[in-house]
Amino acid sequence: MSDAHRSPDSTGPTAQPAYASAPAPAPGKARNGLAVAALVTGIASLLLLWLWFVGIPLALVAIGLGIAALRRARGGAGGRGMAITGLTLGAVTVVIAGILVAVGVSLLNSDEGKDLRSCLDTAQTQQEQQACTDRFNDGADD
């Protein structure tokens, strides 16, 4: 036998160390991966809302996953709280996005917004565009 498998006293092979395994999940409660996915996408959608092209689709995915996870939780799988939280965060993200869009549209459709767009459309150089923006910002401070 090779020396690697002999005990220090060279009388026989060494015993392999026993490794403890991870405890098994509690019986009766199946894991709900949809709930975890809903929670993760809900948090990500709220954090990435400033990238609207990422945040809004993630919010819609979080809502869909949250609804699916709630249906699965009703069938006996765990994760009801995570599903509700993911669904809520997705809905909050959609509401905040709606408010931001409404404010943006109202600003652009105001008289000052129309004047800014007209000024920017006629500006030929970067300096003229900056002057338009400065004029708009000065008018917004009043």
PDB file of C-alpha atoms in Angstrom:
ATOM      1  CA  MET A   1       0.000   0.000   0.000  1.00  0.00           C
ATOM      2  CA  SER A   2       1.140   3.547  -0.579  1.00  0.00           C
ATOM      3  CA  ASP A   3       2.313   5.656   2.293  1.00  0.00           C
ATOM      4  CA  ALA A   4      -0.520   8.129   1.796  1.00  0.00           C
ATOM      5  CA  HIS A   5      -3.088   5.550   2.933  1.00  0.00           C
ATOM      6  CA  ARG A   6      -1.171   4.167   5.920  1.00  0.00           C
ATOM      7  CA  SER A   7      -1.614   5.277   9.474  1.00  0.00           C
ATOM      8  CA  PRO A   8       1.393   6.762  11.281  1.00  0.00           C
ATOM      9  CA  ASP A   9       2.114   3.440  12.983  1.00  0.00           C
ATOM     10  CA  SER A  10       2.037   1.628   9.585  1.00  0.00           C
ATOM     11  CA  THR A  11      -0.315  -1.102  10.790  1.00  0.00           C
ATOM     12  CA  GLY A  12      -3.127  -0.457   8.321  1.00  0.00           C
ATOM     13  CA  PRO A  13      -4.933   2.061   6.178  1.00  0.00           C
ATOM     14  CA  THR A  14      -6.167   5.256   7.782  1.00  0.00           C
ATOM     15  CA  ALA A  15      -9.883   5.846   8.194  1.00  0.00           C
ATOM     16  CA  GLN A  16     -11.417   8.463   5.954  1.00  0.00           C
ATOM     17  CA  PRO A  17     -12.753  11.492   7.871  1.00  0.00           C
ATOM     18  CA  ALA A  18     -16.517  11.636   8.146  1.00  0.00           C
ATOM     19  CA  TYR A  19     -18.123  14.783   6.719  1.00  0.00           C
ATOM     20  CA  ALA A  20     -21.447  16.055   7.983  1.00  0.00           C
ATOM     21  CA  SER A  21     -24.068  16.744   5.337  1.00  0.00           C
ATOM     22  CA  ALA A  22     -26.342  19.749   5.268  1.00  0.00           C
ATOM     23  CA  PRO A  23     -29.641  19.269   7.042  1.00  0.00           C
ATOM     24  CA  ALA A  24     -32.571  18.394   4.821  1.00  0.00           C
ATOM     25  CA  PRO A  25     -35.326  20.997   4.399  1.00  0.00           C
ATOM     26  CA  ALA A  26     -38.275  20.692   6.708  1.00  0.00           C
ATOM     27  CA  PRO A  27     -40.779  18.152   5.404  1.00  0.00           C
ATOM     28  CA  GLY A  28     -44.096  19.458   4.132  1.00  0.00           C
ATOM     29  CA  LYS A  29     -42.780  22.854   2.982  1.00  0.00           C
ATOM     30  CA  ALA A  30     -41.522  22.848  -0.581  1.00  0.00           C
ATOM     31  CA  ARG A  31     -39.280  25.675  -1.687  1.00  0.00           C
ATOM     32  CA  ASN A  32     -40.801  28.320  -3.923  1.00  0.00           C
ATOM     33  CA  GLY A  33     -38.187  29.573  -6.375  1.00  0.00           C
ATOM     34  CA  LEU A  34     -40.743  31.844  -8.032  1.00  0.00           C
ATOM     35  CA  ALA A  35     -41.130  33.756  -4.770  1.00  0.00           C
ATOM     36  CA  VAL A  36     -37.384  34.319  -4.518  1.00  0.00           C
ATOM     37  CA  ALA A  37     -37.275  35.401  -8.171  1.00  0.00           C
ATOM     38  CA  ALA A  38     -40.184  37.816  -7.606  1.00  0.00           C
ATOM     39  CA  LEU A  39     -38.417  39.350  -4.618  1.00  0.00           C
ATOM     40  CA  VAL A  40     -35.090  39.721  -6.417  1.00  0.00           C
ATOM     41  CA  THR A  41     -36.640  41.240  -9.554  1.00  0.00           C
ATOM     42  CA  GLY A  42     -38.826  43.538  -7.442  1.00  0.00           C
ATOM     43  CA  ILE A  43     -35.805  44.896  -5.571  1.00  0.00           C
ATOM     44  CA  ALA A  44     -33.794  45.212  -8.790  1.00  0.00           C
ATOM     45  CA  SER A  45     -36.643  47.027 -10.556  1.00  0.00           C
ATOM     46  CA  LEU A  46     -36.871  49.634  -7.827  1.00  0.00           C
ATOM     47  CA  LEU A  47     -33.111  50.128  -7.708  1.00  0.00           C
ATOM     48  CA  LEU A  48     -32.815  50.306 -11.503  1.00  0.00           C
ATOM     49  CA  LEU A  49     -35.831  52.545 -12.127  1.00  0.00           C
ATOM     50  CA  TRP A  50     -33.511  55.374 -13.169  1.00  0.00           C
ATOM     51  CA  LEU A  51     -32.678  53.131 -16.145  1.00  0.00           C
ATOM     52  CA  TRP A  52     -36.295  53.082 -17.245  1.00  0.00           C
ATOM     53  CA  PHE A  53     -35.684  50.581 -20.050  1.00  0.00           C
ATOM     54  CA  VAL A  54     -34.446  48.101 -17.412  1.00  0.00           C
ATOM     55  CA  GLY A  55     -36.493  49.025 -14.340  1.00  0.00           C
ATOM     56  CA  ILE A  56     -39.956  49.004 -15.890  1.00  0.00           C
ATOM     57  CA  PRO A  57     -39.608  45.583 -17.606  1.00  0.00           C
ATOM     58  CA  LEU A  58     -38.153  44.153 -14.384  1.00  0.00           C
ATOM     59  CA  ALA A  59     -41.126  45.530 -12.471  1.00  0.00           C
ATOM     60  CA  LEU A  60     -43.539  43.829 -14.856  1.00  0.00           C
ATOM     61  CA  VAL A  61     -41.605  40.560 -14.499  1.00  0.00           C
ATOM     62  CA  ALA A  62     -41.694  40.928 -10.694  1.00  0.00           C
ATOM     63  CA  ILE A  63     -45.474  41.368 -10.787  1.00  0.00           C
ATOM     64  CA  GLY A  64     -45.926  38.295 -12.976  1.00  0.00           C
ATOM     65  CA  LEU A  65     -43.579  36.170 -10.871  1.00  0.00           C
ATOM     66  CA  GLY A  66     -45.247  37.399  -7.679  1.00  0.00           C
ATOM     67  CA  ILE A  67     -48.691  36.362  -8.916  1.00  0.00           C
ATOM     68  CA  ALA A  68     -47.388  32.950 -10.014  1.00  0.00           C
ATOM     69  CA  ALA A  69     -45.569  32.475  -6.697  1.00  0.00           C
ATOM     70  CA  LEU A  70     -48.721  33.349  -4.735  1.00  0.00           C
ATOM     71  CA  ARG A  71     -50.653  30.722  -6.665  1.00  0.00           C
ATOM     72  CA  ARG A  72     -47.931  28.179  -5.947  1.00  0.00           C
ATOM     73  CA  ALA A  73     -47.859  29.188  -2.264  1.00  0.00           C
ATOM     74  CA  ARG A  74     -51.592  28.605  -2.063  1.00  0.00           C
ATOM     75  CA  GLY A  75     -50.884  25.030  -3.169  1.00  0.00           C
ATOM     76  CA  GLY A  76     -48.606  24.408  -0.187  1.00  0.00           C
ATOM     77  CA  ALA A  77     -45.240  25.788  -1.233  1.00  0.00           C
ATOM     78  CA  GLY A  78     -43.642  28.353   1.050  1.00  0.00           C
ATOM     79  CA  GLY A  79     -42.527  31.854   0.189  1.00  0.00           C
ATOM     80  CA  ARG A  80     -45.830  33.703   0.467  1.00  0.00           C
ATOM     81  CA  GLY A  81     -44.174  36.707   2.136  1.00  0.00           C
ATOM     82  CA  MET A  82     -41.441  36.943  -0.482  1.00  0.00           C
ATOM     83  CA  ALA A  83     -44.036  36.684  -3.258  1.00  0.00           C
ATOM     84  CA  ILE A  84     -46.114  39.500  -1.762  1.00  0.00           C
ATOM     85  CA  THR A  85     -43.023  41.664  -1.247  1.00  0.00           C
ATOM     86  CA  GLY A  86     -41.818  41.126  -4.824  1.00  0.00           C
ATOM     87  CA  LEU A  87     -45.290  41.841  -6.191  1.00  0.00           C
ATOM     88  CA  THR A  88     -45.561  44.997  -4.072  1.00  0.00           C
ATOM     89  CA  LEU A  89     -42.114  46.284  -5.071  1.00  0.00           C
ATOM     90  CA  GLY A  90     -42.927  45.708  -8.731  1.00  0.00           C
ATOM     91  CA  ALA A  91     -46.222  47.571  -8.374  1.00  0.00           C
ATOM     92  CA  VAL A  92     -44.548  50.452  -6.506  1.00  0.00           C
ATOM     93  CA  THR A  93     -41.960  50.722  -9.285  1.00  0.00           C
ATOM     94  CA  VAL A  94     -44.700  50.904 -11.929  1.00  0.00           C
ATOM     95  CA  VAL A  95     -46.538  53.605  -9.944  1.00  0.00           C
ATOM     96  CA  ILE A  96     -43.372  55.674  -9.480  1.00  0.00           C
ATOM     97  CA  ALA A  97     -42.558  55.312 -13.186  1.00  0.00           C
ATOM     98  CA  GLY A  98     -46.087  56.453 -14.058  1.00  0.00           C
ATOM     99  CA  ILE A  99     -45.740  59.512 -11.834  1.00  0.00           C
ATOM    100  CA  LEU A 100     -42.360  60.388 -13.370  1.00  0.00           C
ATOM    101  CA  VAL A 101     -43.760  60.028 -16.886  1.00  0.00           C
ATOM    102  CA  ALA A 102     -46.776  62.204 -16.016  1.00  0.00           C
ATOM    103  CA  VAL A 103     -44.550  64.918 -14.544  1.00  0.00           C
ATOM    104  CA  GLY A 104     -42.216  64.775 -17.540  1.00  0.00           C
ATOM    105  CA  VAL A 105     -45.061  65.008 -20.036  1.00  0.00           C
ATOM    106  CA  SER A 106     -46.647  67.898 -18.175  1.00  0.00           C
ATOM    107  CA  LEU A 107     -43.334  69.767 -18.113  1.00  0.00           C
ATOM    108  CA  LEU A 108     -42.739  69.211 -21.809  1.00  0.00           C
ATOM    109  CA  ASN A 109     -46.276  70.290 -22.682  1.00  0.00           C
ATOM    110  CA  SER A 110     -46.127  73.454 -20.600  1.00  0.00           C
ATOM    111  CA  ASP A 111     -45.431  76.793 -22.279  1.00  0.00           C
ATOM    112  CA  GLU A 112     -41.868  76.803 -20.947  1.00  0.00           C
ATOM    113  CA  GLY A 113     -41.329  73.274 -22.260  1.00  0.00           C
ATOM    114  CA  LYS A 114     -42.606  74.248 -25.699  1.00  0.00           C
ATOM    115  CA  ASP A 115     -40.337  77.291 -25.695  1.00  0.00           C
ATOM    116  CA  LEU A 116     -37.357  75.106 -24.766  1.00  0.00           C
ATOM    117  CA  ARG A 117     -38.112  72.620 -27.535  1.00  0.00           C
ATOM    118  CA  SER A 118     -38.494  75.446 -30.066  1.00  0.00           C
ATOM    119  CA  CYS A 119     -35.238  77.031 -28.939  1.00  0.00           C
ATOM    120  CA  LEU A 120     -33.371  73.704 -29.074  1.00  0.00           C
ATOM    121  CA  ASP A 121     -34.773  72.961 -32.544  1.00  0.00           C
ATOM    122  CA  THR A 122     -33.472  76.256 -33.929  1.00  0.00           C
ATOM    123  CA  ALA A 123     -30.093  76.074 -32.142  1.00  0.00           C
ATOM    124  CA  GLN A 124     -27.228  75.413 -34.558  1.00  0.00           C
ATOM    125  CA  THR A 125     -24.303  74.942 -32.168  1.00  0.00           C
ATOM    126  CA  GLN A 126     -23.646  73.363 -28.800  1.00  0.00           C
ATOM    127  CA  GLN A 127     -23.259  76.844 -27.267  1.00  0.00           C
ATOM    128  CA  GLU A 128     -26.704  77.884 -28.522  1.00  0.00           C
ATOM    129  CA  GLN A 129     -28.239  74.691 -27.104  1.00  0.00           C
ATOM    130  CA  GLN A 130     -26.546  75.387 -23.763  1.00  0.00           C
ATOM    131  CA  ALA A 131     -27.904  78.944 -23.820  1.00  0.00           C
ATOM    132  CA  CYS A 132     -31.423  77.555 -24.379  1.00  0.00           C
ATOM    133  CA  THR A 133     -31.013  75.162 -21.463  1.00  0.00           C
ATOM    134  CA  ASP A 134     -29.659  77.925 -19.211  1.00  0.00           C
ATOM    135  CA  ARG A 135     -32.596  80.184 -20.133  1.00  0.00           C
ATOM    136  CA  PHE A 136     -35.024  77.361 -19.330  1.00  0.00           C
ATOM    137  CA  ASN A 137     -33.335  76.669 -15.973  1.00  0.00           C
ATOM    138  CA  ASP A 138     -33.387  80.366 -15.076  1.00  0.00           C
ATOM    139  CA  GLY A 139     -37.116  80.510 -15.883  1.00  0.00           C
ATOM    140  CA  ALA A 140     -37.787  77.396 -13.771  1.00  0.00           C
ATOM    141  CA  ASP A 141     -36.122  78.993 -10.722  1.00  0.00           C
ATOM    142  CA  ASP A 142     -38.504  81.979 -10.789  1.00  0.00           C
TER     143      ASP A 142
END
